[in-house]
Coordinates of C-alpha atoms in Angstrom, one line a residue:
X17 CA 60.9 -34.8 53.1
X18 CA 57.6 -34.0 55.7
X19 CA 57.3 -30.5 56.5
X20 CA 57.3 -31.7 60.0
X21 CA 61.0 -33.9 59.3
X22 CA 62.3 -30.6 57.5
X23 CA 61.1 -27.4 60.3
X24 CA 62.8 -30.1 63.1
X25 CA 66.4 -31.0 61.2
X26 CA 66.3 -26.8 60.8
X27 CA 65.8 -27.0 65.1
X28 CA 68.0 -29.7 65.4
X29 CA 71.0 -28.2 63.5
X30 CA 70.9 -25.5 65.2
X31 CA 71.1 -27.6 68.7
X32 CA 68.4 -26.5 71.2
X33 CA 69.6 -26.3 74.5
X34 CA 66.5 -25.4 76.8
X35 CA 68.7 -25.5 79.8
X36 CA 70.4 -22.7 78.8
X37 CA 73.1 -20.7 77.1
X38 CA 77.0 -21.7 76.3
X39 CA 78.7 -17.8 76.5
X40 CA 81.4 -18.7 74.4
X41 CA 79.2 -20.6 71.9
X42 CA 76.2 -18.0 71.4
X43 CA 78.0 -15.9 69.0
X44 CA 78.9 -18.8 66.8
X45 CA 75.7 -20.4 67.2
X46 CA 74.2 -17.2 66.0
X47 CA 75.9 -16.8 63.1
X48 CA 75.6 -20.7 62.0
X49 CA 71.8 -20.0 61.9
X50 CA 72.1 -17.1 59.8
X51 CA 73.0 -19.3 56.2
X52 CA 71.7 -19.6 52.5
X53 CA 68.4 -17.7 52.3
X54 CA 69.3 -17.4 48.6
X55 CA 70.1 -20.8 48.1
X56 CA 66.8 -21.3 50.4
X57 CA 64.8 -19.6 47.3
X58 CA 66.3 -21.4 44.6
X59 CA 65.5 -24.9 46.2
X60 CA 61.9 -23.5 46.8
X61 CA 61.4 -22.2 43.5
X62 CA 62.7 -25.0 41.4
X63 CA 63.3 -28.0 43.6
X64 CA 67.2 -28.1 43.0
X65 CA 70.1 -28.5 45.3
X66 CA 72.4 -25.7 45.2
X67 CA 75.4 -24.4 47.0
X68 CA 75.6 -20.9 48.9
X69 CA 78.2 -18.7 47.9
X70 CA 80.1 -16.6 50.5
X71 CA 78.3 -13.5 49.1
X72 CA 74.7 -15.4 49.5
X73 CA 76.2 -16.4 53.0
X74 CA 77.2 -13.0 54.4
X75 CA 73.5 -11.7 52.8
X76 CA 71.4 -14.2 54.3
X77 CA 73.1 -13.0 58.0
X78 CA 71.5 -9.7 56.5
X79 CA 68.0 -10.8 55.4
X80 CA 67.5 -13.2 58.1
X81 CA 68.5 -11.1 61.0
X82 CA 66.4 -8.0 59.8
X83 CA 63.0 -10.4 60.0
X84 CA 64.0 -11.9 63.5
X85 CA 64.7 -8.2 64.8
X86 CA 61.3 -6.9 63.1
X87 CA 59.0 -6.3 66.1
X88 CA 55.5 -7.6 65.3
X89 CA 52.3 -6.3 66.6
X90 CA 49.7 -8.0 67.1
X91 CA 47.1 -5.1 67.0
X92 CA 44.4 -6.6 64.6
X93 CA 45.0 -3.9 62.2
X94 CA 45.5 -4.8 58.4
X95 CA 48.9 -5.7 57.5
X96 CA 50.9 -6.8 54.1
X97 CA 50.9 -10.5 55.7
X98 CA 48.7 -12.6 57.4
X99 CA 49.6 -13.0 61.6
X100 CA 48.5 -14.7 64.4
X101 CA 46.5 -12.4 66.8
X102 CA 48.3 -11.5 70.2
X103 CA 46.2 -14.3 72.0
X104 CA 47.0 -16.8 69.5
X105 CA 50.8 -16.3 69.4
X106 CA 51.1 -16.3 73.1
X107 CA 48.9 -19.9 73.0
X108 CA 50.9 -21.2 70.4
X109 CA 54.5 -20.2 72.7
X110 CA 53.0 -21.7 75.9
X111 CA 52.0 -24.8 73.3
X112 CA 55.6 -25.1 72.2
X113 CA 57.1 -25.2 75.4
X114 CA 54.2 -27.5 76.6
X115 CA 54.5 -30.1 74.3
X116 CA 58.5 -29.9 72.8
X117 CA 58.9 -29.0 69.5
X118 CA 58.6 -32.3 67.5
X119 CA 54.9 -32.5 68.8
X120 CA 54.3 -28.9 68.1
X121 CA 55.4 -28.9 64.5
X122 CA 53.3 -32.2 64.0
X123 CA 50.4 -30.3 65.5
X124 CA 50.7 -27.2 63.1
X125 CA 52.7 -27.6 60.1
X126 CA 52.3 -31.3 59.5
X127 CA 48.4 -31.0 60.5
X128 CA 48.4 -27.8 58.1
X129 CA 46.3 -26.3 60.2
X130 CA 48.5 -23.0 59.9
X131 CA 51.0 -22.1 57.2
X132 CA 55.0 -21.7 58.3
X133 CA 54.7 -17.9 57.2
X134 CA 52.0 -17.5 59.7
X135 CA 53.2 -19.4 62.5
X136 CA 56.7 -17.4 62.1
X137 CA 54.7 -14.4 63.8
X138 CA 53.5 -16.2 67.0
X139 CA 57.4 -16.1 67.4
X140 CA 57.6 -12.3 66.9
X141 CA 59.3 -13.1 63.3
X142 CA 58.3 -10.4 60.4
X143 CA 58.4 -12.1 57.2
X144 CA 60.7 -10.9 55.0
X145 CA 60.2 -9.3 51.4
X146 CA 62.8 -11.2 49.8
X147 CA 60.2 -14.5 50.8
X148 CA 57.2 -13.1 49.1
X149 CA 55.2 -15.0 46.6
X150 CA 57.0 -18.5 47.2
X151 CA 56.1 -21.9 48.7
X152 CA 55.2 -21.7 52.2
X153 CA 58.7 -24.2 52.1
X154 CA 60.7 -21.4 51.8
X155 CA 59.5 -20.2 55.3
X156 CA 60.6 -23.5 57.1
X157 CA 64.3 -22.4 58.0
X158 CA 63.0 -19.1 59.3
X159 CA 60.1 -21.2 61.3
X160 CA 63.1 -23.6 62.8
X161 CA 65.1 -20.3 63.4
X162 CA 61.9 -18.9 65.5
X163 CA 61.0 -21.9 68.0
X164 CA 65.1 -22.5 68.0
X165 CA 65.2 -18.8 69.3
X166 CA 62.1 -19.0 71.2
X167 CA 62.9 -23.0 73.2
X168 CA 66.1 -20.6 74.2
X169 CA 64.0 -18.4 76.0
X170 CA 64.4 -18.6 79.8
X171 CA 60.4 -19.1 80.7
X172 CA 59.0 -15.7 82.6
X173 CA 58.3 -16.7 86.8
X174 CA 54.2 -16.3 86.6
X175 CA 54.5 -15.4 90.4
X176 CA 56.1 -11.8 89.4
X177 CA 53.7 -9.4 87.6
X178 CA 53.2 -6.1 89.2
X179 CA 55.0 -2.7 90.1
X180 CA 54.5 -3.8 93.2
X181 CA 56.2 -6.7 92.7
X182 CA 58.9 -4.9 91.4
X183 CA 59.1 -2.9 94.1
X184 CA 59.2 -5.5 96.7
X185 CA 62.1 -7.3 94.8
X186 CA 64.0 -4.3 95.1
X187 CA 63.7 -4.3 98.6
X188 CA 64.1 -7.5 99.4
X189 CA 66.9 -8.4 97.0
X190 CA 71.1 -8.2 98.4
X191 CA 73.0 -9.2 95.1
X192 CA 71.3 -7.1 91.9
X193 CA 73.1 -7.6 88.7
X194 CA 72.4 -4.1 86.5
X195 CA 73.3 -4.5 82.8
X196 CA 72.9 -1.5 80.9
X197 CA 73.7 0.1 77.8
X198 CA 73.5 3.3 75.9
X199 CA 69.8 4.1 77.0
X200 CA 70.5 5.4 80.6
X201 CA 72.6 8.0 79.1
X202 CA 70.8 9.2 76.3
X203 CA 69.0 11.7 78.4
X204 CA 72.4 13.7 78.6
X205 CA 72.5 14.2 74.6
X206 CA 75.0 10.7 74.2
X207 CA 73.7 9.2 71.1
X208 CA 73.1 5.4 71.4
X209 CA 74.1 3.4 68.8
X210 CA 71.4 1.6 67.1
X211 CA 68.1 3.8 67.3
X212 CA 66.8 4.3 63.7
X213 CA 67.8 7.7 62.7
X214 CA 69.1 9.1 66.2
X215 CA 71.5 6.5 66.5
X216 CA 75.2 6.9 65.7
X217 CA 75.0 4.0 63.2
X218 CA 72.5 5.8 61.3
X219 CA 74.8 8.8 61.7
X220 CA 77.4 7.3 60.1
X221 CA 75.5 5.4 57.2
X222 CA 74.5 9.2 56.2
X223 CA 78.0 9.7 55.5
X224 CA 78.4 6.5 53.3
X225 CA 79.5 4.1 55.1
X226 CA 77.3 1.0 53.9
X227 CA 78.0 -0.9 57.2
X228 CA 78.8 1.5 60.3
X229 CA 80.2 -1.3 62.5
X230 CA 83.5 -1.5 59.9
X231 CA 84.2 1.3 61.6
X232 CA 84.6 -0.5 65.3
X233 CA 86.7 -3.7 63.7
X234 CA 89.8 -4.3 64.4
X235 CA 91.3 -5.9 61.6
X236 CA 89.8 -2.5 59.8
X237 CA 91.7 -0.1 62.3
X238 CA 94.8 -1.7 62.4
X239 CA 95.2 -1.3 58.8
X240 CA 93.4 2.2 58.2
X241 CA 92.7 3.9 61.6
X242 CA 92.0 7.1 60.4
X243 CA 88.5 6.2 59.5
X244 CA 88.0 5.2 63.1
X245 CA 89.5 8.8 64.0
X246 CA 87.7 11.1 61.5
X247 CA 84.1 10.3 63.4
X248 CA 85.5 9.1 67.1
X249 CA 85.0 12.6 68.2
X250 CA 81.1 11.9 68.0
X251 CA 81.1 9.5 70.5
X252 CA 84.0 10.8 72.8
X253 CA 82.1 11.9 75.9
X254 CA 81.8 15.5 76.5
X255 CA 80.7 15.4 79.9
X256 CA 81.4 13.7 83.7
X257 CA 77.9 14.3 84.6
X258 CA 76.1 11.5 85.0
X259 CA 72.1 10.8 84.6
X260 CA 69.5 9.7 87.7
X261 CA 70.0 6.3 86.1
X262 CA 73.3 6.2 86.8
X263 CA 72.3 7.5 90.6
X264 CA 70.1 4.7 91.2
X265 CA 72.5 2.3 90.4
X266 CA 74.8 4.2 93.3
X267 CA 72.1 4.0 95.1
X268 CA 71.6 0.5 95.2
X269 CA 75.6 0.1 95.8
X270 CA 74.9 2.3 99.1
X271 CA 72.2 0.1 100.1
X272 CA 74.6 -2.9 99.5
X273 CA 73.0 -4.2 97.2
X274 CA 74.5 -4.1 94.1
X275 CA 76.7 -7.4 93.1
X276 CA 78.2 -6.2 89.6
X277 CA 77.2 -3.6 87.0
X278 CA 78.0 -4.9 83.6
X279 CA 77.8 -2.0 81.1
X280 CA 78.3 -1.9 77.6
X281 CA 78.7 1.7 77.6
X282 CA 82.2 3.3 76.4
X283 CA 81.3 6.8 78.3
X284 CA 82.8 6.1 81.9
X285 CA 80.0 8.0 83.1
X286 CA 79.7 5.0 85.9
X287 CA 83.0 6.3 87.6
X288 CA 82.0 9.7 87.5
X289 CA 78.3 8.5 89.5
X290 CA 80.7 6.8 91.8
X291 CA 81.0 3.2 91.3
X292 CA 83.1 1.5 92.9
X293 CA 85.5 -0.3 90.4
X294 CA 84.9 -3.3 92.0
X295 CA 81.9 -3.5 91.5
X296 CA 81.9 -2.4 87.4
X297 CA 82.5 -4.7 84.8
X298 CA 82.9 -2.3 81.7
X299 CA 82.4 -5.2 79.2
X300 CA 83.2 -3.1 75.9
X301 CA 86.2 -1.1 77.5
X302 CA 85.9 3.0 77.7
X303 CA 87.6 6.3 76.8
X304 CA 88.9 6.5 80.2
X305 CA 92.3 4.7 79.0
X306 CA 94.2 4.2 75.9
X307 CA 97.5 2.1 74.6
X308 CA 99.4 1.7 72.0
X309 CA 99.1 -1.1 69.0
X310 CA 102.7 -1.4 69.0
X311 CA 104.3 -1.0 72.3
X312 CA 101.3 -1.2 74.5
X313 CA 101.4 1.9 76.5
X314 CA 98.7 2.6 78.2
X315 CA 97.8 6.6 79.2
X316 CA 94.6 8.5 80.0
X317 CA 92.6 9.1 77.2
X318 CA 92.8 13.0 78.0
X319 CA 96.2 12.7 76.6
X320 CA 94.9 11.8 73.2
X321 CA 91.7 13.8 73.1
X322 CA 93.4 16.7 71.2
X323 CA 93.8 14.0 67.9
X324 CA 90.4 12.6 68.3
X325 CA 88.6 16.3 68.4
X326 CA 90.5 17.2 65.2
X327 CA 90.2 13.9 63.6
X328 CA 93.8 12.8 63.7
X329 CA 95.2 9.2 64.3
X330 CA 97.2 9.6 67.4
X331 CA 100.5 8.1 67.6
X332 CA 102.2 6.6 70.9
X333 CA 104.3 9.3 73.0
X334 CA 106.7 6.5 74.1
X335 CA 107.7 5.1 70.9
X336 CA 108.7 8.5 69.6
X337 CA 110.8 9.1 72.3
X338 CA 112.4 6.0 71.5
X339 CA 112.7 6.7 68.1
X340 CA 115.3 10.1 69.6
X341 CA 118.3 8.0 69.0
X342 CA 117.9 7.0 66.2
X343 CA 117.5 10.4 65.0
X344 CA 120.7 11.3 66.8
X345 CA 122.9 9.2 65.6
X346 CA 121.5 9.9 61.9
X347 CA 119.3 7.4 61.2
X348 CA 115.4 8.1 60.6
X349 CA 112.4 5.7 60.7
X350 CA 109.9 5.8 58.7
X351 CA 106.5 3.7 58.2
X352 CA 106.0 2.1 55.2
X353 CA 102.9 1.5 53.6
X354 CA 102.2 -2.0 54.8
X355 CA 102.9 -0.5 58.5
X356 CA 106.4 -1.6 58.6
X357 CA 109.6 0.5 59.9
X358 CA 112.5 1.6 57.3
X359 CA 115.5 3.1 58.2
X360 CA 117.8 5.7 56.2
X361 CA 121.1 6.9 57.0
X362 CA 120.9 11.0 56.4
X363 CA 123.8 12.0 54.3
X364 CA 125.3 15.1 54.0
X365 CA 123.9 18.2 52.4
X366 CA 120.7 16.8 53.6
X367 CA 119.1 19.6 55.2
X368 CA 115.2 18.8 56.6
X369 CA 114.7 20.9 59.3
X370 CA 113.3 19.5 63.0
X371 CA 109.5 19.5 61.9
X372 CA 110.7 17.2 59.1
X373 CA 112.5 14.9 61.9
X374 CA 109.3 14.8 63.9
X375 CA 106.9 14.1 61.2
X376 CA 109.5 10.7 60.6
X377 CA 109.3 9.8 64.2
X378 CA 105.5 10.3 64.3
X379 CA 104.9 8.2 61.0
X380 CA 106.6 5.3 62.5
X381 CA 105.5 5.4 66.3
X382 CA 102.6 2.9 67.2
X383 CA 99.0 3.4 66.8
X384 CA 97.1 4.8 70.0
X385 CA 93.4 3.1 70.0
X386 CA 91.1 3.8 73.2
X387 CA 90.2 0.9 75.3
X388 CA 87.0 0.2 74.0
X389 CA 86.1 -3.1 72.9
X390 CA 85.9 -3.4 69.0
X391 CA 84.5 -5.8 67.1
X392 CA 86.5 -9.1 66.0
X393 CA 88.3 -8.2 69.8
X394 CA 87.5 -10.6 73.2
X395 CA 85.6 -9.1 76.0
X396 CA 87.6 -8.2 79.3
X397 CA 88.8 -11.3 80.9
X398 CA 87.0 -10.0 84.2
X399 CA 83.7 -10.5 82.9
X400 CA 83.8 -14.4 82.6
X401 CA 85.5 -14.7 85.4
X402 CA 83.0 -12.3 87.4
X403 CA 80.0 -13.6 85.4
X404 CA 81.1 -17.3 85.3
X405 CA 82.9 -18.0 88.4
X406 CA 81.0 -15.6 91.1
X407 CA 78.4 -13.7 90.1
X408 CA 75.9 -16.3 88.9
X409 CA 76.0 -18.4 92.2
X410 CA 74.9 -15.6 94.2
X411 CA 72.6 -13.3 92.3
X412 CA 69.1 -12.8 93.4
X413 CA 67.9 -10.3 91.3
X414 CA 68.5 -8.9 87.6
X415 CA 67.4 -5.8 86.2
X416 CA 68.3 -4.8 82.7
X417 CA 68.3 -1.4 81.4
X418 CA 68.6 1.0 78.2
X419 CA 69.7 -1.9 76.6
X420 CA 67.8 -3.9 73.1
X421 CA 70.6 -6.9 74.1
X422 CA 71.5 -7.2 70.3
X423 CA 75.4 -7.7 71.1
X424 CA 76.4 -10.9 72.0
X425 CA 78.2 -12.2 74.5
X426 CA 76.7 -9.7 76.7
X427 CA 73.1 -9.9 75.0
X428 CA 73.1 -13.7 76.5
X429 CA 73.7 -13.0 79.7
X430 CA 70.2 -13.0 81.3
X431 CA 69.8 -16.3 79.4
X432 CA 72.9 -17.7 81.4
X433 CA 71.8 -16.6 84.7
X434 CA 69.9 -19.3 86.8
X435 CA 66.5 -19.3 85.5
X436 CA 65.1 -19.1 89.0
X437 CA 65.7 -15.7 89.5
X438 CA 64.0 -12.6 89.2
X439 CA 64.3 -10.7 86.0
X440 CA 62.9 -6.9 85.2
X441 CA 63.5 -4.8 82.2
X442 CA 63.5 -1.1 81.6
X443 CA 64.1 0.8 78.4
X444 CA 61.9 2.6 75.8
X445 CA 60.7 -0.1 73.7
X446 CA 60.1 -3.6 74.9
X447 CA 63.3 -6.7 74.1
X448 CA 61.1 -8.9 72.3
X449 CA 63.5 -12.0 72.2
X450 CA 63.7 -12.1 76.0
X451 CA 60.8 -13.3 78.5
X452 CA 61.3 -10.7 81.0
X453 CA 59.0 -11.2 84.4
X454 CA 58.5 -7.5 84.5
X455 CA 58.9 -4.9 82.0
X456 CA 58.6 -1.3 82.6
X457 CA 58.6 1.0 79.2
X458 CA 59.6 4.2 79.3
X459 CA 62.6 7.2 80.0
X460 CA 64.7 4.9 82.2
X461 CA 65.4 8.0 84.2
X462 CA 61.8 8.3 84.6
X463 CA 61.0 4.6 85.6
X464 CA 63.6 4.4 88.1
X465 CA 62.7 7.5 90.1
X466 CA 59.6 6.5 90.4
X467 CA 60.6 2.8 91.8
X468 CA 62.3 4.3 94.2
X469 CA 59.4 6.8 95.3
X470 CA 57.2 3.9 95.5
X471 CA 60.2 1.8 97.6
X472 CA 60.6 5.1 99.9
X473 CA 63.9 5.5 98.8
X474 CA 65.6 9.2 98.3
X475 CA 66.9 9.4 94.7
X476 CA 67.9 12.9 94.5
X477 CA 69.3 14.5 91.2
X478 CA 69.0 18.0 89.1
X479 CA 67.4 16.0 86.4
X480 CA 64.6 14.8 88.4
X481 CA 62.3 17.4 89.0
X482 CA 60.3 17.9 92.7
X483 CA 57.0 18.0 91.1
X484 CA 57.2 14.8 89.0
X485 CA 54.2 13.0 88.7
X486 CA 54.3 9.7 86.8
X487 CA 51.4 7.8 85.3
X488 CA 51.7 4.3 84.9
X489 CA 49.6 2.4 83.3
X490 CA 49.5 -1.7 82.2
X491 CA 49.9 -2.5 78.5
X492 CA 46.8 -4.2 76.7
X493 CA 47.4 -8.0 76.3
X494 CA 50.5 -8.7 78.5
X495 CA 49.7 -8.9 82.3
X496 CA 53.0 -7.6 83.6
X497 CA 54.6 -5.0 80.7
X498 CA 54.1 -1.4 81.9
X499 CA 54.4 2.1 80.4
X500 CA 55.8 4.6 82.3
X501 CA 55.0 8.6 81.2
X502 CA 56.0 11.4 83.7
X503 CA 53.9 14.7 84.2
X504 CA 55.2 17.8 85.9
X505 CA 52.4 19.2 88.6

């Protein structure tokens, strides 16, 4: 097969759709694409067909998704690969998008005029160890993943580059969608989850767990949930008060201008800034609620947080107060290994005392879990409906923030959003699968307060101090990403 014939039926299977992004498809369209690195190699290496195993499978999702998350850069210093300067990648983006993608592989890979590995980092692709040392072949479904990824892109609006810019939009604009994640609440001591040694992933893989997210699946607390228990207490939140990102987002909701914040956050640190719950969309749940697996009683998760601090599965009040007359009458219940309810009838000369009783009732009352979203769970049904049915016909602004929008669905959500409209990010380090039309690096807290110094606008909050001075200054090579470093006078 041409290289050009084999790069495109990688595209094509993974169907391109420039126009935009299917919600309830992304996820699965993500995790088709991720398939049979190992199989990829033994084809390169000896020309044969063979078929991926489940283990090759569920590695490849592994290998793959570490080279299209490594962050490339371009800064003409020596590397362990060969990559395209920052000029050449952005030429050879704006040439993909130009010309389509059949054209563009005919023009590079078919012309060999660059190899595959190369051209993988115009597309911000890090080539991957487990590649080394074989044909450039072997870099073809990794190329197709790249300009798959990349034709997804919604294209930057050239006509929005500046602070100023930014600024203007902010005043100007009446229905602002904020998504935001962990970042904006970092700066009160709440670990995100995904920073590289900070993070409470990385927290968790340094007490052996070889993949932290087993701990947020479902399927894994309903049959174990003390290992969800014995390390909730890390992420439980500690405190109501609430960060100057938080503020500005009240801000912009007493301005009436904010049409939705989504957050991914789990804190409820929104409610305590003062948003109103019409306006939240808390798309992975929170602590403020919990319920029961079995009954489905729902409390405040104050009730519980005397189990999570100590690390103990809580059990449903209701059910074992149901479970009373069956204790009354002589009968006890007790929870069986596979999670299923026995009864016994107590016969005399059988003398456990009431702590005995309670420790029955407690085994075989229902599971409390907080109301945060695990994985293998569906997102609140009000964020389609909000996202899908209102919110994308009226929006006229986005801004993203303390987010790296690695979680789908909600990572696709500035995809799905009418390409016409403004979009502006701010976090520490810079979302390198998204073409944002402003993006402004830094403490959010600190990029925020300064937007709205420069808008005229009173943010006032502890954390910001009076003197603040904040230097801002354009980043080398990209006309509208800007770092953002505050100074106290």
């Amino acid at each position: 097969m041409a290289a050009s014939q084999e790069v495109k039926q990688e595209v094509a299977v993974k169907g391109v759709v420039t126009g935009g992004v299917d919600l309830e498809s992304s996820a699965k369209l993500a995790q088709a694409a991720l398939v049979e690195p190992a199989a990829d190699q033994k084809r390169a290496s000896t020309g044969q067909e063979s078929e991926a195993t489940d283990d090759e499978e569920w590695d490849s999702e592994s290998l793959y998704e570490d080279a299209l998350d490594g962050a490339i850069k371009h800064d003409g210093l020596d590397h362990p690969y060969e990559l395209c300067t920052l000029e050449e990648a952005i030429a050879y983006r704006k040439r993909l998008r130009l010309v389509g993608d059949d054209q563009f592989i005919i023009e590079t890979i078919e012309a060999k005029t660059i190899t595959a590995k190369k051209l993988c980092t115009a597309f911000n692709i890090r080539p991957p160890a487990f590649l080394e040392g074989l044909p450039d072949i072997a870099y073809y479904r990794l190329l197709g993943l790249g300009i798959t990824r990349e034709l997804q892109k919604r294209a930057k609006l050239p006509q929005y580059n500046t602070i100023d810019d930014a600024v203007s939009l902010l005043k100007s604009s009446k229905n602002i969608i904020v998504l935001t994640g962990a970042g904006i609440s970092t700066s009160l001591g709440i670990p995100d989850f995904r920073s590289k040694n900070t993070g409470f992933y990385s927290q968790l893989q340094h007490l052996g767990y070889s993949d932290p997210q087993e701990v947020f699946d479902i399927e894994n607390f309903r049959e174990d949930p003390s290992k969800f228990y014995s390390v909730a207490k890390d992420i439980l939140p500690s405190t109501s008060r609430y960060s100057p990102t938080h503020a500005f987002i009240r801000l912009l909701q007493e301005k009436d201008k904010l049409l939705t914040n989504y957050t991914q956050n789990i804190d409820n640190l929104e409610g305590h800034a003062g948003i109103r719950t019409e306006k939240l969309i808390q798309c992975h749940g929170s602590f403020a609620t919990a319920s029961c697996l079995e009954c489905k009683y729902k409390v405040k998760c104050e009730e519980i947080y005397k189990e999570i601090k100590a690390g103990q599965v809580a059990r449903c009040g209701r059910c074992i107060r149901r479970l009373q007359p069956d204790r009354a009458s002589g009968m006890k219940r007790k929870r069986s290994a596979n999670g299923k309810s026995h009864s016994r009838q107590r016969r005399k000369g059988d003398h456990q005392d009431s702590s005995d009783d309670d420790d029955y009732d407690i085994a075989a009352a229902g599971v409390m879990k907080p109301d945060i979203t695990f994985f293998g769970e569906s997102l609140p049904s009000g964020f389609h409906e909000r996202l899908c049915v209102h919110d994308r016909f009226i929006v006229d602004l986005v801004i993203v923030i303390g987010t790296s929008l690695k979680v789908a669905p909600v990572s696709e959500v500035v995809g799905f959003l009418p390409s016409h409209v403004p979009q502006m990010f701010i976090s520490r380090d810079p979302c390198l699968h998204v073409d944002f039309d402003i993006e402004m690096l830094g403490d959010c807290d600190v990029v925020v307060a300064e937007l709205c110094r420069r808008a005229g606008w009173e943010l006032t909050h502890e954390m910001i101090p009076p003197s603040q001075k904040v230097d801002v200054e354009l980043c080398e090579g990209y006309p509208s990403r800007f770092t953002f470093k505050a100074k106290v006078v």
